[in-house]
mmCIF file of C-alpha atoms in Angstrom:
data_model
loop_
_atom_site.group_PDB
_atom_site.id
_atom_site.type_symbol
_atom_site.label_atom_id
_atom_site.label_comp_id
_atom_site.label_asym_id
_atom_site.label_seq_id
_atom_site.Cartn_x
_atom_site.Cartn_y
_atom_site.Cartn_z
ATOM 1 C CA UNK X 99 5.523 -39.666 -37.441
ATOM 2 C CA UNK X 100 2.153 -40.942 -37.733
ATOM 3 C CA UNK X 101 -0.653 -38.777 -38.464
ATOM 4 C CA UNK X 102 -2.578 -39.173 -34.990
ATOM 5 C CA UNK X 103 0.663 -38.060 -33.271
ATOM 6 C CA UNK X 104 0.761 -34.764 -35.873
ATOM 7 C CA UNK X 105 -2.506 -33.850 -34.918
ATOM 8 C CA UNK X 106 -1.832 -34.632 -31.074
ATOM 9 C CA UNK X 107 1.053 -32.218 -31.897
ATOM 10 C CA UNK X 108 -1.154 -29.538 -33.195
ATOM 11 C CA UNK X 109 -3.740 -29.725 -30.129
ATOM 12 C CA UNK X 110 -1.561 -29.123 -27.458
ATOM 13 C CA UNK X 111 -0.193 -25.663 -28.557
ATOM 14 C CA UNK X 112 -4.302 -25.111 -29.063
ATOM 15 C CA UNK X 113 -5.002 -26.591 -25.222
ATOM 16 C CA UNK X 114 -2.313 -24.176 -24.101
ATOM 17 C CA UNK X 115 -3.528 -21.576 -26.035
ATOM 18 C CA UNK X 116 -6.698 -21.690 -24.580
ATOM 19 C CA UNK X 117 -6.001 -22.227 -21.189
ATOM 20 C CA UNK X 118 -3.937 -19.032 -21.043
ATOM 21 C CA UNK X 119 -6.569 -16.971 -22.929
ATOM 22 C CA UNK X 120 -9.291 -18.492 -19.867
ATOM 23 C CA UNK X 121 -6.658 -17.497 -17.495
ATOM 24 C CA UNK X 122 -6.002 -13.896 -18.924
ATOM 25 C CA UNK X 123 -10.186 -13.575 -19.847
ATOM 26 C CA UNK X 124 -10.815 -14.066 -16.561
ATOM 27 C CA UNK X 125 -8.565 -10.936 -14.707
ATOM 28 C CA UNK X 126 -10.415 -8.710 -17.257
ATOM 29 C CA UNK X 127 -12.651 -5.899 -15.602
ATOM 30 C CA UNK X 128 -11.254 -6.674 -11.954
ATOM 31 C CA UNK X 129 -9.641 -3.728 -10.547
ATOM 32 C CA UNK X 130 -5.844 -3.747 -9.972
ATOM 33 C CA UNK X 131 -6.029 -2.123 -6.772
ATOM 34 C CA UNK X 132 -8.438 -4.411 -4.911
ATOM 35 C CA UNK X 133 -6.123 -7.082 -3.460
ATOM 36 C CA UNK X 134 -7.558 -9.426 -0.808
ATOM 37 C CA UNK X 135 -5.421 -8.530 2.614
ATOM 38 C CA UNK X 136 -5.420 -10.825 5.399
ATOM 39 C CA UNK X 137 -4.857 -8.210 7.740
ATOM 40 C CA UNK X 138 -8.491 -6.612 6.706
ATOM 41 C CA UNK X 139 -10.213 -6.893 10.410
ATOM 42 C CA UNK X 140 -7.165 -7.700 12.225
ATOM 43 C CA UNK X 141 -4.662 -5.616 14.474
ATOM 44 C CA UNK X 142 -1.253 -4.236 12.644
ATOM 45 C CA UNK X 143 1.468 -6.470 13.390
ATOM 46 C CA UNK X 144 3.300 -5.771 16.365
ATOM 47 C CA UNK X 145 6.885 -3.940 15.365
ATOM 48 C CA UNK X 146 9.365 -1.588 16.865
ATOM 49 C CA UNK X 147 11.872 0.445 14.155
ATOM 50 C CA UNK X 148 13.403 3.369 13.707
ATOM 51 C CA UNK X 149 11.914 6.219 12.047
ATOM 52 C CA UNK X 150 13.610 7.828 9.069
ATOM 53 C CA UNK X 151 14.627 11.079 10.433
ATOM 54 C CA UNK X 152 15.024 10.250 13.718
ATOM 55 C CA UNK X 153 17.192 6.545 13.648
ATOM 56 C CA UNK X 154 17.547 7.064 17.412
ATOM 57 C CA UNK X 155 13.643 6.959 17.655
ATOM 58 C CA UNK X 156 12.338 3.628 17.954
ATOM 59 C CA UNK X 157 8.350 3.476 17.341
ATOM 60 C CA UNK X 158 6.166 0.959 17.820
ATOM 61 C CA UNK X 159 2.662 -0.006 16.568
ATOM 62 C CA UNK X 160 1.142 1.560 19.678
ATOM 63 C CA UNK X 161 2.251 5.144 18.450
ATOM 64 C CA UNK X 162 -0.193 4.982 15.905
ATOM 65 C CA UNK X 163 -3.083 4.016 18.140
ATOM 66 C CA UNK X 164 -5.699 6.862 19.330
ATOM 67 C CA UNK X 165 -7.080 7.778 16.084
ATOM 68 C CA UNK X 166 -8.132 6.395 13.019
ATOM 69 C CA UNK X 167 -5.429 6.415 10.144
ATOM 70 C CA UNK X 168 -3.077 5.661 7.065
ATOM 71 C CA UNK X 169 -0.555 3.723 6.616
ATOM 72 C CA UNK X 170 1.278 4.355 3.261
ATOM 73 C CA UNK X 171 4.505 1.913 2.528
ATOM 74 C CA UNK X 172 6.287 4.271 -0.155
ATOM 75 C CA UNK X 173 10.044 4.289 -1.696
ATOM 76 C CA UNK X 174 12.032 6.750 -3.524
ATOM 77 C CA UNK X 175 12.705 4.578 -6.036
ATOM 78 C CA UNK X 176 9.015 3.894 -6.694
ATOM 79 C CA UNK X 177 7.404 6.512 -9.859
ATOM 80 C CA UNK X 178 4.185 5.707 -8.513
ATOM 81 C CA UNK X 179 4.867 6.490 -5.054
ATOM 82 C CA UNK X 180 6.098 10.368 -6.446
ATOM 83 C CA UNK X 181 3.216 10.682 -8.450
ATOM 84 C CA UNK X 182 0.811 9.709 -5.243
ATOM 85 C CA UNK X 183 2.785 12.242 -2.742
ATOM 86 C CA UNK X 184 1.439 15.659 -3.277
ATOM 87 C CA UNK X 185 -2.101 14.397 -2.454
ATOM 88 C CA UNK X 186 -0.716 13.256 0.125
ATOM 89 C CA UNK X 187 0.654 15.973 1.111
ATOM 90 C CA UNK X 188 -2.175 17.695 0.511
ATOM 91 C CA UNK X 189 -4.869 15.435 2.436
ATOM 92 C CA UNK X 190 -2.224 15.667 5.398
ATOM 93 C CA UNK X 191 -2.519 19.839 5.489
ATOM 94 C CA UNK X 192 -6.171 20.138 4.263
ATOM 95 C CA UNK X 193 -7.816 17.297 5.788
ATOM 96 C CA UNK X 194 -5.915 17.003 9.044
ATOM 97 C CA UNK X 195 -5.502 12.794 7.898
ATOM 98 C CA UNK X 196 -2.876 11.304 10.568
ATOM 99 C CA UNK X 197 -0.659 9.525 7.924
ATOM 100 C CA UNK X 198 2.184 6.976 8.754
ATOM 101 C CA UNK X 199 4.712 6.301 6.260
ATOM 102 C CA UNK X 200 6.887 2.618 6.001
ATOM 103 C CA UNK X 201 9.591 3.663 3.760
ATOM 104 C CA UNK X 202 10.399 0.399 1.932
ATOM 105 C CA UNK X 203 13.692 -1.255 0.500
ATOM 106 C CA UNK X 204 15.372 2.060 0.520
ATOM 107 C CA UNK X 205 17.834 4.162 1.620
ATOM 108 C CA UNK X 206 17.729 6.267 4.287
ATOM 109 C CA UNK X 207 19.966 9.779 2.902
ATOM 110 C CA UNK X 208 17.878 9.247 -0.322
ATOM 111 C CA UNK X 209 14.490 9.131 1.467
ATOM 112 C CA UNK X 210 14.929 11.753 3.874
ATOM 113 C CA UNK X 211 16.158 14.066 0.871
ATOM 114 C CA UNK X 212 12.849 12.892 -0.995
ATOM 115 C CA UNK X 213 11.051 13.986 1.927
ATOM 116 C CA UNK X 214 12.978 17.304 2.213
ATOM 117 C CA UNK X 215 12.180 17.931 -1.572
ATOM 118 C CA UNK X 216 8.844 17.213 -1.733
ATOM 119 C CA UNK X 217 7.421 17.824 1.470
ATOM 120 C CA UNK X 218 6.580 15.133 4.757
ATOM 121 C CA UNK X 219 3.025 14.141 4.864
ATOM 122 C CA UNK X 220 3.636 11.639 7.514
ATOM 123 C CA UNK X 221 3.755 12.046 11.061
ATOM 124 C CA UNK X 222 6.506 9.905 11.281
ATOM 125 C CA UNK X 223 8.484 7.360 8.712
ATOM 126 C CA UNK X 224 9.241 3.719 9.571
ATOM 127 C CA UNK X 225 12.762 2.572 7.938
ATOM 128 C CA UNK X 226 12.229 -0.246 7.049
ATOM 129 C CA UNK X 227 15.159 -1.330 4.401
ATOM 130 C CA UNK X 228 15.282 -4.716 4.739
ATOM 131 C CA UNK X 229 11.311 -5.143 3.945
ATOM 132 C CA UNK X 230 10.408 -6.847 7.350
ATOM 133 C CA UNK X 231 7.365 -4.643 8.499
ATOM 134 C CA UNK X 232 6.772 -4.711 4.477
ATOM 135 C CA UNK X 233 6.067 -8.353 4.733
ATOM 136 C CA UNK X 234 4.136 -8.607 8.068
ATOM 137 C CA UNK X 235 2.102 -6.001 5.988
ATOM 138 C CA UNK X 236 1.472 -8.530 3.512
ATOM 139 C CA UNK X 237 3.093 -5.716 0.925
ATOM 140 C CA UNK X 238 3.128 -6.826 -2.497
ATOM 141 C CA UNK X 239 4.500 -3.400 -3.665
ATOM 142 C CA UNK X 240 4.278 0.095 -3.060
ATOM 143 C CA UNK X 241 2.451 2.166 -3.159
ATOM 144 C CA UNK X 242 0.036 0.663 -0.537
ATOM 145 C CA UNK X 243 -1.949 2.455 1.929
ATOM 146 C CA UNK X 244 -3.828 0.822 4.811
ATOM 147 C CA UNK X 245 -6.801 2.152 6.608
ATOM 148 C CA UNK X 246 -6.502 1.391 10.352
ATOM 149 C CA UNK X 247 -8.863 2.628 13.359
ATOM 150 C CA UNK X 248 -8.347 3.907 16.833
ATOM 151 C CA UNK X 249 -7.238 0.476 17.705
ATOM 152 C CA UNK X 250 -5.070 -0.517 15.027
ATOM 153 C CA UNK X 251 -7.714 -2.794 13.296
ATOM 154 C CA UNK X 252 -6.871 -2.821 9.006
ATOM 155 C CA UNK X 253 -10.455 -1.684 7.586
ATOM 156 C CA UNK X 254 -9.161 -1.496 4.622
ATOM 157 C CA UNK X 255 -6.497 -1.806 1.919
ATOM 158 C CA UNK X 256 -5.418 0.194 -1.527
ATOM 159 C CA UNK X 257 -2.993 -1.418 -3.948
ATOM 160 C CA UNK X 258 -1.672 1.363 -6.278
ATOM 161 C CA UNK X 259 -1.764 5.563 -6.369
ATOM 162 C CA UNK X 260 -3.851 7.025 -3.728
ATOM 163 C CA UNK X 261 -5.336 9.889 -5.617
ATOM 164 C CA UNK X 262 -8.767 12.057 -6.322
ATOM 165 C CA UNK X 263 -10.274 8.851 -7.694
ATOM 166 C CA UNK X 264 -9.030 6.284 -5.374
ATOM 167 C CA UNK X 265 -9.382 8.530 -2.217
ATOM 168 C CA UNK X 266 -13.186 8.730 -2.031
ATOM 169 C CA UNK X 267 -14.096 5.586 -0.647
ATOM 170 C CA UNK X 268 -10.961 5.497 2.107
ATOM 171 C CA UNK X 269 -11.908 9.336 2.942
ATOM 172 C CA UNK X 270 -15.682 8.038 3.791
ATOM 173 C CA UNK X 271 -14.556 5.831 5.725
ATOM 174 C CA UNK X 272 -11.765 8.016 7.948
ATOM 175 C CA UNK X 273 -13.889 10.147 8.492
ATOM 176 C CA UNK X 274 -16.807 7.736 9.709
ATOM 177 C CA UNK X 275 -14.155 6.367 11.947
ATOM 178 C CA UNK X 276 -12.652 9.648 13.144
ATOM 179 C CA UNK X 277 -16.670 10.672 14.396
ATOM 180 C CA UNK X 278 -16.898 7.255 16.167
ATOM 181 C CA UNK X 279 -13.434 7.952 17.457
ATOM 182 C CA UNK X 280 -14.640 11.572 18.870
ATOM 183 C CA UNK X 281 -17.686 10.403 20.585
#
């Protein structure tokens, strides 16, 4: 082998080096939980499913119209999604926040134990096992909660735990829509 093609040899692995490090440079200092939604400013998708505890009660989109609210897609088999549900228990009993839940790619005797266990924040569960709902949500993994308003609009989106740091700017915002709501 010649020496040009040695050091063409020795570039690339540098090229690819560099690209990745660009690549990698560039996600640094974004936050993890801000993910672009395509949904932000438009309706929910239109569905009808059964609810976890109830499989004979089919629900709709329209049930969760009337006031401003969350949508949290959670699954038992998710450690972030345990470590996010006593707030949200708690913001359900202390704040009066109408929470949905989409249980996602679960099963149903599992999540209604979970729910059992550790308490229902949700005024009703969508099963949704299969991940259908999950993907008209545009879900790319729980937990995710959605902030919709009277009319089912998405204001807003959070990728990861909903907690006392990430619940500040979404609780702002409820509540700004729950006074406009009220008027």
């Amino acid at each position: 082998m010649n020496t040009r093609a040695k050091r063409l040899l020795l570039l690339v692995p540098m090229l690819i080096a560099f690209g990745l490090g660009m690549f990698l440079y560039k996600g640094i200092g974004q936050d993890p939980t801000n993910f672009e939604s395509s949904l932000i400013g438009q309706p929910l998708p239109m569905f009808s499913g059964e609810t976890l505890t109830a499989p004979s009660r089919l629900v709709t989109q329209a049930d969760m119209l009337g006031q401003p609210a969350l949508v949290n897609v959670w699954a038992t088999w998710c450690p972030t999604c345990r470590a996010e549900h006593e707030f949200l228990n708690n913001i359900a009993d202390q704040d009066k926040v109408r929470i949905f839940g989409v249980n996602y790619h679960d099963r149903r005797t599992a999540a209604q134990q979970w729910l059992q266990e550790l308490g229902n924040p949700y005024v009703f569960s969508i099963f949704d096992p299969n991940g259908a709902l999950g993907i008209e949500l545009g879900v790319v993994g729980a937990p995710e909660t959605y902030l919709i308003d009277a009319q089912g609009m998405v204001i807003d989106k959070l990728v990861g735990e909903l907690n006392e740091r990430t619940w500040p700017p979404l609780r702002a915002q409820y509540f700004s829509l729950l006074e406009q709501a009220n008027k």
